[in-house]
């Protein structure tokens, strides 16, 4: 196993410093010269460590103002998921199917906990979103992905788990960046509306088993198509949002 470089060691120590001082997003960090003195390190190694941590939102460098604890968001995680799926698809491997199966397992497992006691306000939001889906289906012949995404995020709001919300949104962001026509072009909008309505009915009834079954049914269509064509087949992958230039090979 290769020994960590000086910059990698400084990355670790900066993260330890954030933990030891109980710092949070937006809190100031020691200046670059202070970090150099604290870690007995050169300017190049400190800057390399800070840039690496900035890339994953652990720190934020504000020119002329200093260095602060970053947002700690999962955006790099979503981008990593998307990039992995693109690369594996390009090699004829089932990257998209794997991504979808992980998301399905996560949501099917969580919806039972939601069914144990969802607040009336959250139910009202979900019913409103289903009504929006029905209006979109009637008007546009499709359900907007933004509405579908909002439904799934609202569904788990009662669990009051910020990390969970970020992880779920990261999966949505990844699927949005790597989209196949199986994902939104082959789903009948009427079926989409009915599936979401069934999830709401099951959750409202406090029936976790029925809710999990409804959630799995919601994934049935795309799962079946991707299992028939695990590497995308004739459906085609579209990268719908540009990933950071540093992450993209020239072939993409």
Short mmCIF file of C-alpha atoms in Angstrom, two decimals:
data_model
loop_
_atom_site.label_atom_id
_atom_site.label_comp_id
_atom_site.label_asym_id
_atom_site.label_seq_id
_atom_site.Cartn_x
_atom_site.Cartn_y
_atom_site.Cartn_z
CA UNK A 1 0.00 0.00 0.00
CA UNK A 2 1.47 3.34 -1.10
CA UNK A 3 2.23 5.87 1.61
CA UNK A 4 0.09 9.02 1.52
CA UNK A 5 1.69 12.10 0.06
CA UNK A 6 2.31 15.20 2.16
CA UNK A 7 -0.77 16.84 0.62
CA UNK A 8 -2.93 13.82 1.42
CA UNK A 9 -1.71 13.84 5.00
CA UNK A 10 -2.61 17.53 5.26
CA UNK A 11 -6.08 16.80 3.86
CA UNK A 12 -6.60 14.31 6.67
CA UNK A 13 -5.32 16.73 9.29
CA UNK A 14 -7.53 19.58 8.06
CA UNK A 15 -10.56 17.31 8.37
CA UNK A 16 -9.45 16.34 11.88
CA UNK A 17 -9.08 20.04 12.70
CA UNK A 18 -12.66 20.69 11.56
CA UNK A 19 -13.89 17.86 13.78
CA UNK A 20 -11.75 18.78 16.78
CA UNK A 21 -12.94 22.41 16.69
CA UNK A 22 -16.58 21.41 16.01
CA UNK A 23 -16.68 23.66 12.93
CA UNK A 24 -19.57 23.69 10.49
CA UNK A 25 -20.33 24.99 6.99
CA UNK A 26 -19.28 28.63 6.61
CA UNK A 27 -17.00 28.70 9.65
CA UNK A 28 -13.54 30.17 8.99
CA UNK A 29 -10.46 27.97 8.86
CA UNK A 30 -6.89 29.01 9.67
CA UNK A 31 -5.19 31.02 6.96
CA UNK A 32 -2.81 29.39 4.54
CA UNK A 33 0.30 30.64 6.44
CA UNK A 34 -1.26 29.42 9.70
CA UNK A 35 -1.86 25.98 8.21
CA UNK A 36 1.72 25.89 6.94
CA UNK A 37 2.99 26.62 10.46
CA UNK A 38 0.49 24.31 12.15
CA UNK A 39 1.40 21.33 9.97
CA UNK A 40 5.06 22.25 9.38
CA UNK A 41 4.37 22.02 5.65
CA UNK A 42 5.23 23.96 2.53
CA UNK A 43 2.86 26.27 0.65
CA UNK A 44 2.56 23.92 -2.35
CA UNK A 45 1.42 20.96 -0.22
CA UNK A 46 -1.09 23.06 1.74
CA UNK A 47 -2.56 24.53 -1.45
CA UNK A 48 -2.79 21.10 -3.06
CA UNK A 49 -4.63 19.75 0.00
CA UNK A 50 -7.04 22.71 0.08
CA UNK A 51 -7.84 22.36 -3.62
CA UNK A 52 -8.55 18.65 -3.19
CA UNK A 53 -10.86 19.34 -0.24
CA UNK A 54 -12.56 22.14 -2.14
CA UNK A 55 -13.36 19.71 -4.97
CA UNK A 56 -15.47 17.61 -2.57
CA UNK A 57 -17.06 20.60 -0.78
CA UNK A 58 -15.18 20.09 2.49
CA UNK A 59 -13.61 23.54 2.24
CA UNK A 60 -14.49 26.70 0.35
CA UNK A 61 -11.77 29.09 -0.79
CA UNK A 62 -13.01 32.66 -1.16
CA UNK A 63 -10.50 34.80 -2.97
CA UNK A 64 -9.59 37.82 -0.87
CA UNK A 65 -11.54 36.58 2.14
CA UNK A 66 -9.95 33.33 3.25
CA UNK A 67 -10.76 29.65 3.60
CA UNK A 68 -13.94 28.34 5.20
CA UNK A 69 -15.62 25.03 5.91
CA UNK A 70 -17.49 24.09 2.74
CA UNK A 71 -21.12 23.17 2.22
CA UNK A 72 -20.36 19.44 2.70
CA UNK A 73 -22.99 18.74 0.04
CA UNK A 74 -23.20 15.44 -1.84
CA UNK A 75 -22.89 17.02 -5.28
CA UNK A 76 -19.51 15.34 -5.93
CA UNK A 77 -21.12 12.02 -4.91
CA UNK A 78 -23.90 12.51 -7.49
CA UNK A 79 -21.36 13.44 -10.14
CA UNK A 80 -19.32 10.35 -9.29
CA UNK A 81 -22.38 8.13 -9.64
CA UNK A 82 -23.24 9.68 -12.98
CA UNK A 83 -19.70 9.46 -14.32
CA UNK A 84 -19.39 5.83 -13.24
CA UNK A 85 -22.64 4.98 -15.04
CA UNK A 86 -21.49 6.74 -18.23
CA UNK A 87 -18.12 4.97 -18.23
CA UNK A 88 -19.62 1.54 -17.56
CA UNK A 89 -22.30 2.07 -20.20
CA UNK A 90 -19.59 2.98 -22.70
CA UNK A 91 -17.93 -0.36 -21.94
CA UNK A 92 -21.17 -2.27 -22.47
CA UNK A 93 -21.67 -2.88 -18.74
CA UNK A 94 -24.94 -2.43 -16.76
CA UNK A 95 -24.06 0.82 -14.99
CA UNK A 96 -27.54 2.28 -15.33
CA UNK A 97 -29.26 -0.87 -14.15
CA UNK A 98 -27.06 -0.97 -11.05
CA UNK A 99 -27.77 2.68 -10.28
CA UNK A 100 -31.51 2.14 -10.61
CA UNK A 101 -31.47 -1.03 -8.45
CA UNK A 102 -29.70 0.74 -5.59
CA UNK A 103 -32.21 3.56 -5.65
CA UNK A 104 -35.11 1.09 -5.79
CA UNK A 105 -33.79 -0.87 -2.81
CA UNK A 106 -33.30 2.30 -0.81
CA UNK A 107 -36.77 3.70 -1.46
CA UNK A 108 -38.62 0.39 -1.12
CA UNK A 109 -36.98 -0.12 2.24
CA UNK A 110 -37.72 3.36 3.53
CA UNK A 111 -41.34 3.75 2.50
CA UNK A 112 -42.44 1.33 5.23
CA UNK A 113 -41.00 3.63 7.90
CA UNK A 114 -42.90 6.53 6.36
CA UNK A 115 -46.13 4.52 6.52
CA UNK A 116 -45.73 4.09 10.27
CA UNK A 117 -46.95 7.64 10.85
CA UNK A 118 -46.86 10.31 8.17
CA UNK A 119 -48.11 13.78 9.21
CA UNK A 120 -51.29 15.11 7.62
CA UNK A 121 -49.38 18.04 6.15
CA UNK A 122 -46.98 15.74 4.30
CA UNK A 123 -49.89 13.70 2.96
CA UNK A 124 -51.47 16.90 1.65
CA UNK A 125 -48.24 17.77 -0.16
CA UNK A 126 -48.05 14.30 -1.75
CA UNK A 127 -51.68 14.43 -2.87
CA UNK A 128 -51.09 17.87 -4.36
CA UNK A 129 -48.08 16.58 -6.28
CA UNK A 130 -50.11 13.65 -7.65
CA UNK A 131 -52.75 16.16 -8.78
CA UNK A 132 -49.99 18.14 -10.50
CA UNK A 133 -48.82 14.96 -12.24
CA UNK A 134 -52.34 14.30 -13.48
CA UNK A 135 -52.61 17.86 -14.81
CA UNK A 136 -49.24 17.57 -16.56
CA UNK A 137 -50.21 14.21 -18.07
CA UNK A 138 -53.45 15.67 -19.43
CA UNK A 139 -51.84 18.87 -20.69
CA UNK A 140 -48.42 17.72 -21.90
CA UNK A 141 -48.77 13.96 -22.35
CA UNK A 142 -46.01 13.36 -19.81
CA UNK A 143 -45.18 13.85 -16.14
CA UNK A 144 -42.39 16.34 -15.53
CA UNK A 145 -39.32 14.81 -13.95
CA UNK A 146 -39.16 17.76 -11.55
CA UNK A 147 -42.61 16.87 -10.21
CA UNK A 148 -41.68 13.19 -9.86
CA UNK A 149 -38.49 14.18 -8.08
CA UNK A 150 -40.38 16.51 -5.72
CA UNK A 151 -42.79 13.68 -4.86
CA UNK A 152 -40.03 11.29 -3.85
CA UNK A 153 -38.25 13.90 -1.75
CA UNK A 154 -41.49 14.95 -0.03
CA UNK A 155 -42.36 11.31 0.67
CA UNK A 156 -39.53 10.94 3.17
CA UNK A 157 -39.71 14.39 4.76
CA UNK A 158 -41.36 13.00 7.90
CA UNK A 159 -38.28 10.90 8.65
CA UNK A 160 -36.49 14.19 9.39
CA UNK A 161 -33.16 12.84 8.18
CA UNK A 162 -31.13 15.47 6.36
CA UNK A 163 -28.49 13.00 5.18
CA UNK A 164 -31.17 10.73 3.77
CA UNK A 165 -32.68 13.64 1.83
CA UNK A 166 -29.27 14.49 0.38
CA UNK A 167 -28.54 10.88 -0.58
CA UNK A 168 -31.90 10.48 -2.31
CA UNK A 169 -31.46 13.77 -4.11
CA UNK A 170 -27.97 12.68 -5.15
CA UNK A 171 -29.46 9.60 -6.83
CA UNK A 172 -31.99 11.80 -8.61
CA UNK A 173 -29.27 14.18 -9.74
CA UNK A 174 -27.21 11.26 -11.04
CA UNK A 175 -30.16 9.84 -12.97
CA UNK A 176 -30.88 13.29 -14.39
CA UNK A 177 -27.30 13.57 -15.60
CA UNK A 178 -27.37 10.12 -17.14
CA UNK A 179 -30.76 9.65 -18.73
CA UNK A 180 -32.03 6.94 -21.03
CA UNK A 181 -35.17 7.07 -23.06
CA UNK A 182 -36.34 4.18 -20.89
CA UNK A 183 -36.33 6.58 -17.96
CA UNK A 184 -38.92 9.07 -19.15
CA UNK A 185 -39.78 8.40 -22.77
CA UNK A 186 -41.42 4.97 -22.49
CA UNK A 187 -43.41 5.42 -19.28
CA UNK A 188 -47.10 5.95 -19.89
CA UNK A 189 -48.09 9.11 -17.95
CA UNK A 190 -51.35 7.53 -16.82
CA UNK A 191 -49.42 4.63 -15.32
CA UNK A 192 -47.04 7.04 -13.61
CA UNK A 193 -49.95 8.89 -12.01
CA UNK A 194 -51.65 5.70 -10.88
CA UNK A 195 -48.44 4.34 -9.36
CA UNK A 196 -47.84 7.49 -7.34
CA UNK A 197 -51.48 7.58 -6.27
CA UNK A 198 -51.21 3.98 -5.04
CA UNK A 199 -48.12 4.86 -3.00
CA UNK A 200 -50.00 7.72 -1.33
CA UNK A 201 -53.05 5.52 -0.61
CA UNK A 202 -50.86 2.84 0.99
CA UNK A 203 -48.88 5.32 3.07
CA UNK A 204 -52.06 7.08 4.20
CA UNK A 205 -53.49 3.72 5.30
CA UNK A 206 -50.35 2.98 7.31
CA UNK A 207 -49.79 -0.17 5.26
CA UNK A 208 -46.03 -0.49 4.93
CA UNK A 209 -46.14 -3.79 3.02
CA UNK A 210 -48.53 -2.37 0.45
CA UNK A 211 -46.48 0.83 0.19
CA UNK A 212 -43.27 -1.13 -0.46
CA UNK A 213 -45.05 -3.22 -3.09
CA UNK A 214 -46.35 -0.05 -4.76
CA UNK A 215 -42.88 1.44 -4.75
CA UNK A 216 -41.39 -1.66 -6.39
CA UNK A 217 -44.15 -1.59 -9.00
CA UNK A 218 -43.17 2.01 -9.72
CA UNK A 219 -39.71 0.77 -10.73
CA UNK A 220 -40.93 -2.27 -12.65
CA UNK A 221 -41.04 -0.71 -16.11
CA UNK A 222 -37.53 0.74 -16.27
CA UNK A 223 -36.06 -2.25 -14.41
CA UNK A 224 -37.56 -4.68 -16.94
CA UNK A 225 -36.27 -2.68 -19.90
CA UNK A 226 -32.79 -2.30 -18.44
CA UNK A 227 -32.64 -6.00 -17.55
CA UNK A 228 -33.44 -6.82 -21.19
CA UNK A 229 -30.81 -4.32 -22.31
CA UNK A 230 -28.40 -3.99 -19.35
CA UNK A 231 -25.96 -1.75 -21.19
CA UNK A 232 -28.64 0.55 -22.59
CA UNK A 233 -29.41 -1.49 -25.69
CA UNK A 234 -31.15 0.54 -28.32
CA UNK A 235 -32.47 3.11 -25.86
CA UNK A 236 -29.44 5.37 -25.85
CA UNK A 237 -27.84 7.30 -23.01
CA UNK A 238 -27.92 11.07 -22.91
CA UNK A 239 -25.71 13.15 -20.65
CA UNK A 240 -28.19 15.91 -19.84
CA UNK A 241 -26.09 18.09 -17.54
CA UNK A 242 -22.43 18.83 -18.08
CA UNK A 243 -20.21 17.30 -15.46
CA UNK A 244 -17.20 19.37 -14.39
CA UNK A 245 -14.61 19.61 -17.15
CA UNK A 246 -12.00 17.99 -14.91
CA UNK A 247 -14.18 14.87 -14.66
CA UNK A 248 -14.91 14.39 -18.34
CA UNK A 249 -12.63 12.59 -20.78
CA UNK A 250 -12.51 14.09 -24.25
CA UNK A 251 -14.46 11.12 -25.63
CA UNK A 252 -17.64 12.11 -23.79
#
